[in-house]
Amino acid sequence: MEKIKVGVVGTGFIGPAHIEALRRLPNVEVTALCEVNIELATAKAAQLGIERPCTFEQLLAMEDIACVHICTPNFLHYSQSKAALLAGKHVVCEKPLAKDLHEAEELVALAKETGLVNAVHFNLRYYPLVRQMKTMREKGDLGDVYSVIGSYLQDWLFYETDYNWRLEPDKSGDSRAIADIGSHLMDIIEYITGLKTVEVMADFNTIHKTRKKPLKPVETYSGKMLQPEDYADVTITTEDHANVLLRFDNGNRGSVTVSQVSAGRKNQLKLEISGGKKTFAFNSEAPNEIWIGNRDGYNQSLMRDPSLAYPEASALMTFPGGHNEGFPDTSKQLFKEVYAAVAAGKQPENPSYPTFADGYRELLICERILDSHRSQSWVKV
């Protein structure tokens, strides 16, 4: 088997997560690792066991690298994705696809023009039971969608001393909690329900209006505490917490809450989707079961088991029932579909995986949510 050679750009939290998932695919080899300078790239490549440390320009010049994974801070996604496409590389980009709609629209057009494989890492679609709920809805098991209640809660920015580049608008954009984790939530709602969000009403809150930025590097999620003299006070303008009311194109409603200051919630996405026949409830911190509610008769709990799921969902299950699959498996399953397209050499007509067009869609929704908060009014999407 001739392996597809891949270069990964960025080694924060998500870059190594991409690398670990890619290494679980038999037809893929992570060959090159890029960082902001060759010294850091060399150190990280040695740590992660990758053959070629490089700068971004060196990576693009490597003719045998077929696909590039963009795992850098948000403000670099547009320029690096564009450069990789222009260099003839297939691209997998972290979300958000870009910092604004103009950039995202340009990337969608360029990707279409080149015909190269393009994907955005909305990996939470790839919990098998998320695919199961989508398929059940498509087959009529749910009925017409009446309402959606969703939340995405974390606590990694709970303290005023918690700090990360995502708090800085020039690197991350003018929205934080919504753009960062809320984008996953909005994507998964439309993915499962098949509905389009047509209007939003948002209210944001910044709990820590001043945060203490470390004057020395601290790894994301590390929980390390520095001394008072090691911090500088920084004014925060992006949201720690957000509530959003939703109107869908079928005339029905939903609501979501997103927070990065909910103590004890490490990374919990929850959904409750009520339809004309049943209700589905899902919790990403217990992703191997879904609750199915019935008005007449017993409620049910469906465990992740390939013998019990629809074939569309079983395709995302590697292990038998009772053998749990979780967050790392979502990226593997997404990349499995992406690299089938890379092996074929072009973007499929109707890709099963999230594309740059999906990245544009979620950026549009997040922009409208931000507009709604600013105007304190309903805004059309």
Short mmCIF file of C-alpha atoms in Angstrom, two decimals, residues 23-379:
data_model
loop_
_atom_site.label_atom_id
_atom_site.label_comp_id
_atom_site.label_asym_id
_atom_site.label_seq_id
_atom_site.Cartn_x
_atom_site.Cartn_y
_atom_site.Cartn_z
CA ARG A 23 -1.79 7.52 12.66
CA ARG A 24 -4.74 5.19 13.13
CA LEU A 25 -5.46 5.17 9.39
CA PRO A 26 -3.48 2.49 7.53
CA ASN A 27 -3.14 4.47 4.28
CA VAL A 28 -1.85 7.72 5.84
CA GLU A 29 1.62 8.77 7.02
CA VAL A 30 2.25 11.99 8.95
CA THR A 31 5.54 12.95 7.33
CA ALA A 32 6.08 16.66 8.05
CA LEU A 33 5.45 18.98 10.99
CA CYS A 34 5.41 22.76 10.69
CA GLU A 35 5.74 25.38 13.40
CA VAL A 36 6.34 29.12 13.60
CA ASN A 37 10.10 28.59 13.35
CA ILE A 38 12.38 25.69 12.52
CA GLU A 39 13.72 25.43 16.08
CA LEU A 40 10.26 24.82 17.55
CA ALA A 41 9.34 22.54 14.64
CA THR A 42 12.47 20.46 15.27
CA ALA A 43 11.73 20.12 18.98
CA LYS A 44 8.08 19.19 18.41
CA ALA A 45 8.87 16.78 15.58
CA ALA A 46 11.32 14.93 17.84
CA GLN A 47 8.74 14.83 20.62
CA LEU A 48 6.00 13.52 18.31
CA GLY A 49 8.18 11.20 16.25
CA ILE A 50 7.73 12.97 12.90
CA GLU A 51 10.40 12.69 10.24
CA ARG A 52 10.53 16.22 8.76
CA PRO A 53 10.40 19.42 10.82
CA CYS A 54 9.82 22.42 8.59
CA THR A 55 8.60 25.96 8.13
CA PHE A 56 5.31 26.55 6.30
CA GLU A 57 7.07 27.61 3.09
CA GLN A 58 9.21 24.46 3.20
CA LEU A 59 6.09 22.33 3.69
CA LEU A 60 4.37 23.77 0.63
CA ALA A 61 7.45 23.05 -1.46
CA MET A 62 7.41 19.33 -0.58
CA GLU A 63 6.04 17.68 -3.72
CA ASP A 64 5.23 14.37 -2.02
CA ILE A 65 2.98 15.96 0.63
CA ALA A 66 -0.56 15.42 -0.65
CA CYS A 67 -2.59 16.95 2.17
CA VAL A 68 -2.04 19.67 4.77
CA HIS A 69 -3.82 19.95 8.13
CA ILE A 70 -4.16 23.55 9.38
CA CYS A 71 -4.16 23.43 13.20
CA THR A 72 -2.96 26.96 13.94
CA PRO A 73 -4.67 29.92 15.69
CA ASN A 74 -7.76 31.22 13.91
CA PHE A 75 -6.18 34.26 12.25
CA LEU A 76 -3.86 32.02 10.20
CA HIS A 77 -6.52 29.65 8.83
CA TYR A 78 -7.39 31.74 5.77
CA SER A 79 -3.89 32.57 4.58
CA GLN A 80 -2.51 29.07 5.20
CA SER A 81 -5.48 27.25 3.65
CA LYS A 82 -5.31 29.52 0.60
CA ALA A 83 -1.57 28.99 0.19
CA ALA A 84 -1.92 25.22 0.54
CA LEU A 85 -4.69 25.07 -2.10
CA LEU A 86 -2.63 27.23 -4.47
CA ALA A 87 0.28 24.85 -3.93
CA GLY A 88 -1.93 21.96 -5.08
CA LYS A 89 -2.42 20.42 -1.64
CA HIS A 90 -5.66 18.97 -0.29
CA VAL A 91 -6.59 20.79 2.94
CA VAL A 92 -8.16 19.90 6.27
CA CYS A 93 -8.68 23.08 8.29
CA GLU A 94 -9.62 23.60 11.90
CA LYS A 95 -12.70 25.70 12.56
CA PRO A 96 -13.43 28.51 12.13
CA LEU A 97 -12.50 28.40 8.46
CA ALA A 98 -11.54 32.10 8.50
CA LYS A 99 -11.90 35.28 10.56
CA ASP A 100 -14.66 36.80 8.40
CA LEU A 101 -17.18 35.87 5.74
CA HIS A 102 -15.23 37.50 2.89
CA GLU A 103 -12.20 35.31 3.59
CA ALA A 104 -14.34 32.20 3.97
CA GLU A 105 -16.21 32.90 0.72
CA GLU A 106 -12.90 33.24 -1.11
CA LEU A 107 -11.69 29.90 0.24
CA VAL A 108 -14.91 28.13 -0.77
CA ALA A 109 -14.57 29.53 -4.31
CA LEU A 110 -10.87 28.65 -4.56
CA ALA A 111 -11.46 25.11 -3.29
CA LYS A 112 -14.22 24.62 -5.86
CA GLU A 113 -12.02 26.03 -8.63
CA THR A 114 -9.12 23.70 -7.81
CA GLY A 115 -11.27 20.61 -7.23
CA LEU A 116 -9.00 19.67 -4.33
CA VAL A 117 -10.33 17.90 -1.26
CA ASN A 118 -11.33 20.44 1.38
CA ALA A 119 -12.66 19.70 4.85
CA VAL A 120 -13.32 21.49 8.13
CA HIS A 121 -12.77 19.66 11.41
CA PHE A 122 -16.35 19.53 12.70
CA ASN A 123 -15.44 16.19 14.23
CA LEU A 124 -18.29 16.06 16.76
CA ARG A 125 -20.57 15.01 13.89
CA TYR A 126 -18.65 11.76 13.98
CA TYR A 127 -19.85 10.35 17.25
CA PRO A 128 -21.62 7.26 15.85
CA LEU A 129 -24.82 8.00 17.75
CA VAL A 130 -24.93 11.52 16.28
CA ARG A 131 -24.99 9.84 12.85
CA GLN A 132 -27.61 7.44 14.24
CA MET A 133 -29.88 10.33 15.29
CA LYS A 134 -29.45 11.98 11.88
CA THR A 135 -30.33 8.72 10.12
CA MET A 136 -33.32 8.07 12.39
CA ARG A 137 -34.61 11.55 11.56
CA GLU A 138 -34.09 10.96 7.83
CA LYS A 139 -36.01 7.67 8.03
CA GLY A 140 -38.94 9.32 9.83
CA ASP A 141 -38.35 7.86 13.30
CA LEU A 142 -38.23 11.31 14.97
CA GLY A 143 -41.08 13.01 13.13
CA ASP A 144 -41.22 16.73 12.40
CA VAL A 145 -38.80 18.63 14.63
CA TYR A 146 -40.75 20.59 17.26
CA SER A 147 -37.90 22.04 19.33
CA VAL A 148 -34.17 21.90 19.99
CA ILE A 149 -32.46 22.57 23.32
CA GLY A 150 -28.68 22.56 23.25
CA SER A 151 -25.70 23.48 25.39
CA TYR A 152 -21.93 23.33 25.20
CA LEU A 153 -20.28 23.87 28.58
CA GLN A 154 -16.62 24.01 29.61
CA ASP A 155 -14.71 25.36 32.62
CA TRP A 156 -11.19 25.88 31.27
CA LEU A 157 -11.59 29.68 31.49
CA PHE A 158 -13.31 29.61 34.89
CA TYR A 159 -10.67 31.62 36.78
CA GLU A 160 -9.50 35.13 35.91
CA THR A 161 -6.00 33.66 35.79
CA ASP A 162 -6.99 31.26 33.00
CA TYR A 163 -5.54 32.60 29.77
CA ASN A 164 -5.10 31.54 26.15
CA TRP A 165 -4.66 33.14 22.72
CA ARG A 166 -8.39 32.55 22.11
CA LEU A 167 -9.05 35.49 24.45
CA GLU A 168 -7.34 37.90 22.03
CA PRO A 169 -9.61 39.13 19.19
CA ASP A 170 -6.71 39.78 16.80
CA LYS A 171 -5.90 36.06 16.93
CA SER A 172 -9.32 34.52 17.51
CA GLY A 173 -11.94 37.00 16.26
CA ASP A 174 -14.60 39.15 17.92
CA SER A 175 -16.57 36.17 19.27
CA ARG A 176 -15.01 33.49 21.47
CA ALA A 177 -17.34 31.00 23.20
CA ILE A 178 -19.81 31.01 20.30
CA ALA A 179 -17.16 30.95 17.56
CA ASP A 180 -15.00 28.38 19.36
CA ILE A 181 -17.37 25.73 20.74
CA GLY A 182 -20.74 27.21 19.75
CA SER A 183 -19.86 26.58 16.11
CA HIS A 184 -19.73 22.83 16.83
CA LEU A 185 -23.14 23.03 18.49
CA MET A 186 -24.77 25.00 15.67
CA ASP A 187 -23.25 22.66 13.08
CA ILE A 188 -24.43 19.51 14.81
CA ILE A 189 -27.98 20.86 15.24
CA GLU A 190 -28.38 21.50 11.52
CA TYR A 191 -26.62 18.23 10.70
CA ILE A 192 -28.97 16.08 12.79
CA THR A 193 -32.24 17.91 12.18
CA GLY A 194 -31.78 18.84 8.52
CA LEU A 195 -33.20 22.27 9.39
CA LYS A 196 -31.68 25.65 8.63
CA THR A 197 -31.36 28.34 11.28
CA VAL A 198 -33.05 31.40 9.79
CA GLU A 199 -33.10 33.90 12.70
CA VAL A 200 -31.16 34.33 15.94
CA MET A 201 -31.49 36.39 19.12
CA ALA A 202 -28.36 36.44 21.26
CA ASP A 203 -27.26 37.76 24.64
CA PHE A 204 -23.60 37.50 25.67
CA ASN A 205 -21.92 37.94 29.04
CA THR A 206 -18.27 38.49 29.87
CA ILE A 207 -17.79 37.23 33.42
CA HIS A 208 -14.13 38.20 33.76
CA LYS A 209 -13.88 41.63 32.18
CA THR A 210 -10.19 41.70 33.13
CA ARG A 211 -7.98 38.61 33.04
CA LYS A 212 -4.43 38.01 34.13
CA LYS A 213 -2.21 37.11 31.18
CA PRO A 214 0.86 35.03 32.05
CA LEU A 215 4.16 36.65 31.17
CA LYS A 216 5.59 33.19 30.49
CA PRO A 217 4.10 30.36 28.35
CA VAL A 218 1.47 28.10 29.91
CA GLU A 219 0.09 25.14 27.92
CA THR A 220 -3.68 25.14 27.25
CA TYR A 221 -5.68 23.10 29.79
CA SER A 222 -2.59 22.56 31.94
CA GLY A 223 -4.08 24.02 35.13
CA LYS A 224 -0.69 25.43 36.17
CA MET A 225 -0.71 28.42 38.53
CA LEU A 226 1.87 31.19 38.39
CA GLN A 227 2.82 33.82 40.96
CA PRO A 228 1.12 37.29 41.01
CA GLU A 229 4.16 39.01 39.55
CA ASP A 230 4.03 36.63 36.57
CA TYR A 231 0.77 38.16 35.25
CA ALA A 232 -0.31 41.28 33.36
CA ASP A 233 -3.90 42.58 33.49
CA VAL A 234 -5.71 42.40 30.13
CA THR A 235 -9.17 43.77 29.28
CA ILE A 236 -11.46 41.09 27.81
CA THR A 237 -14.04 41.97 25.16
CA THR A 238 -15.21 38.51 24.07
CA GLU A 239 -17.93 36.42 25.71
CA ASP A 240 -17.46 33.83 28.45
CA HIS A 241 -21.14 32.85 28.29
CA ALA A 242 -23.90 33.17 25.66
CA ASN A 243 -27.60 32.41 25.34
CA VAL A 244 -29.13 32.25 21.87
CA LEU A 245 -32.75 31.81 20.76
CA LEU A 246 -33.16 30.15 17.36
CA ARG A 247 -35.85 30.12 14.69
CA PHE A 248 -35.75 27.35 12.09
CA ASP A 249 -36.99 27.16 8.53
CA ASN A 250 -39.82 24.79 9.51
CA GLY A 251 -41.30 27.54 11.70
CA ASN A 252 -40.29 25.97 15.01
CA ARG A 253 -37.86 27.12 17.70
CA GLY A 254 -34.77 26.27 19.68
CA SER A 255 -32.37 27.64 22.26
CA VAL A 256 -28.70 27.11 23.07
CA THR A 257 -26.37 28.05 25.90
CA VAL A 258 -22.60 28.15 25.51
CA SER A 259 -20.20 28.71 28.41
CA GLN A 260 -16.50 28.41 29.11
CA VAL A 261 -16.91 29.27 32.82
CA SER A 262 -19.15 26.39 34.06
CA ALA A 263 -17.26 24.77 36.94
CA GLY A 264 -16.96 21.01 36.58
CA ARG A 265 -18.06 20.88 32.96
CA LYS A 266 -14.89 19.94 31.14
CA ASN A 267 -16.23 19.52 27.60
CA GLN A 268 -19.94 18.75 27.58
CA LEU A 269 -22.14 19.13 24.51
CA LYS A 270 -25.77 18.26 25.22
CA LEU A 271 -28.73 18.10 22.86
CA GLU A 272 -32.43 17.41 23.27
CA ILE A 273 -34.32 17.28 19.99
CA SER A 274 -38.09 16.84 20.27
CA GLY A 275 -40.06 15.66 17.27
CA GLY A 276 -43.60 14.66 16.39
CA LYS A 277 -42.91 11.02 17.27
CA LYS A 278 -40.01 10.92 19.76
CA THR A 279 -37.38 12.95 21.60
CA PHE A 280 -33.65 12.29 21.23
CA ALA A 281 -31.21 13.30 24.00
CA PHE A 282 -27.41 13.09 23.69
CA ASN A 283 -24.51 14.01 25.98
CA SER A 284 -20.98 14.06 24.52
CA GLU A 285 -19.47 13.14 27.90
CA ALA A 286 -21.45 9.86 27.69
CA PRO A 287 -21.39 9.45 23.91
CA ASN A 288 -22.09 5.73 23.74
CA GLU A 289 -25.80 6.03 24.46
CA ILE A 290 -28.77 8.15 23.47
CA TRP A 291 -32.02 8.55 25.38
CA ILE A 292 -35.18 8.15 23.32
CA GLY A 293 -38.35 9.60 24.82
CA ASN A 294 -41.88 8.40 24.02
CA ARG A 295 -45.25 9.92 24.98
CA ASP A 296 -47.05 6.55 24.98
CA GLY A 297 -44.95 3.66 26.19
CA TYR A 298 -41.56 3.16 27.75
CA ASN A 299 -38.66 5.50 27.20
CA GLN A 300 -35.58 3.83 25.72
CA SER A 301 -31.79 3.93 25.94
CA LEU A 302 -29.92 2.98 22.76
CA MET A 303 -26.34 1.85 23.35
CA ARG A 304 -23.67 2.26 20.69
CA ASP A 305 -23.63 -1.17 19.04
CA PRO A 306 -23.10 -1.79 15.32
CA SER A 307 -25.62 -4.63 15.40
CA LEU A 308 -28.35 -2.27 16.70
CA ALA A 309 -27.66 0.90 14.69
CA TYR A 310 -28.56 1.82 11.14
CA PRO A 311 -25.79 0.94 8.63
CA GLU A 312 -25.00 4.65 8.14
CA ALA A 313 -24.08 4.88 11.84
CA SER A 314 -22.45 1.44 12.04
CA ALA A 315 -19.98 2.65 9.40
CA LEU A 316 -18.51 4.94 12.11
CA MET A 317 -18.10 2.14 14.66
CA THR A 318 -14.81 0.28 14.84
CA PHE A 319 -15.50 -1.84 17.93
CA PRO A 320 -18.40 -4.08 19.04
CA GLY A 321 -21.08 -2.96 21.48
CA GLY A 322 -19.83 -2.44 25.04
CA HIS A 323 -16.40 -1.31 23.84
CA ASN A 324 -16.63 2.45 24.23
CA GLU A 325 -15.59 4.89 21.53
CA GLY A 326 -15.10 8.58 22.28
CA PHE A 327 -13.58 11.92 21.28
CA PRO A 328 -10.36 10.63 19.64
CA ASP A 329 -12.43 8.28 17.47
CA THR A 330 -14.47 11.16 16.00
CA SER A 331 -11.43 12.62 14.22
CA LYS A 332 -10.35 9.19 13.01
CA GLN A 333 -13.76 8.53 11.48
CA LEU A 334 -13.88 11.99 9.85
CA PHE A 335 -10.38 11.58 8.43
CA LYS A 336 -11.25 8.09 7.17
CA GLU A 337 -13.88 9.65 4.89
CA VAL A 338 -11.65 12.59 3.93
CA TYR A 339 -8.74 10.35 2.94
CA ALA A 340 -10.96 8.14 0.80
CA ALA A 341 -11.51 11.33 -1.23
CA VAL A 342 -7.80 12.22 -1.14
CA ALA A 343 -6.98 8.73 -2.44
CA ALA A 344 -9.41 9.37 -5.31
CA GLY A 345 -7.65 12.70 -5.95
CA LYS A 346 -10.58 15.11 -5.85
CA GLN A 347 -13.51 16.45 -3.85
CA PRO A 348 -16.62 14.24 -4.28
CA GLU A 349 -19.75 15.80 -5.73
CA ASN A 350 -21.65 15.27 -2.45
CA PRO A 351 -19.08 14.78 0.31
CA SER A 352 -20.15 12.97 3.47
CA TYR A 353 -17.69 15.04 5.53
CA PRO A 354 -17.93 18.75 6.47
CA THR A 355 -16.41 20.94 3.75
CA PHE A 356 -15.26 24.54 3.39
CA ALA A 357 -18.87 25.33 2.42
CA ASP A 358 -19.98 24.01 5.83
CA GLY A 359 -17.26 26.12 7.41
CA TYR A 360 -18.69 29.17 5.65
CA ARG A 361 -22.20 28.28 6.85
CA GLU A 362 -21.18 28.07 10.51
CA LEU A 363 -19.15 31.28 10.26
CA LEU A 364 -22.25 32.97 8.83
CA ILE A 365 -24.42 31.79 11.74
CA CYS A 366 -21.80 32.88 14.30
CA GLU A 367 -21.48 36.31 12.63
CA ARG A 368 -25.25 36.78 12.79
CA ILE A 369 -25.30 35.72 16.44
CA LEU A 370 -22.63 38.34 17.15
CA ASP A 371 -24.66 40.93 15.20
CA SER A 372 -27.72 40.03 17.27
CA HIS A 373 -25.88 40.50 20.55
CA ARG A 374 -24.56 43.87 19.42
CA SER A 375 -28.00 45.11 18.31
CA GLN A 376 -29.95 43.24 21.03
CA SER A 377 -32.48 42.22 18.39
CA TRP A 378 -33.51 39.33 16.17
CA VAL A 379 -31.21 39.00 13.15
#
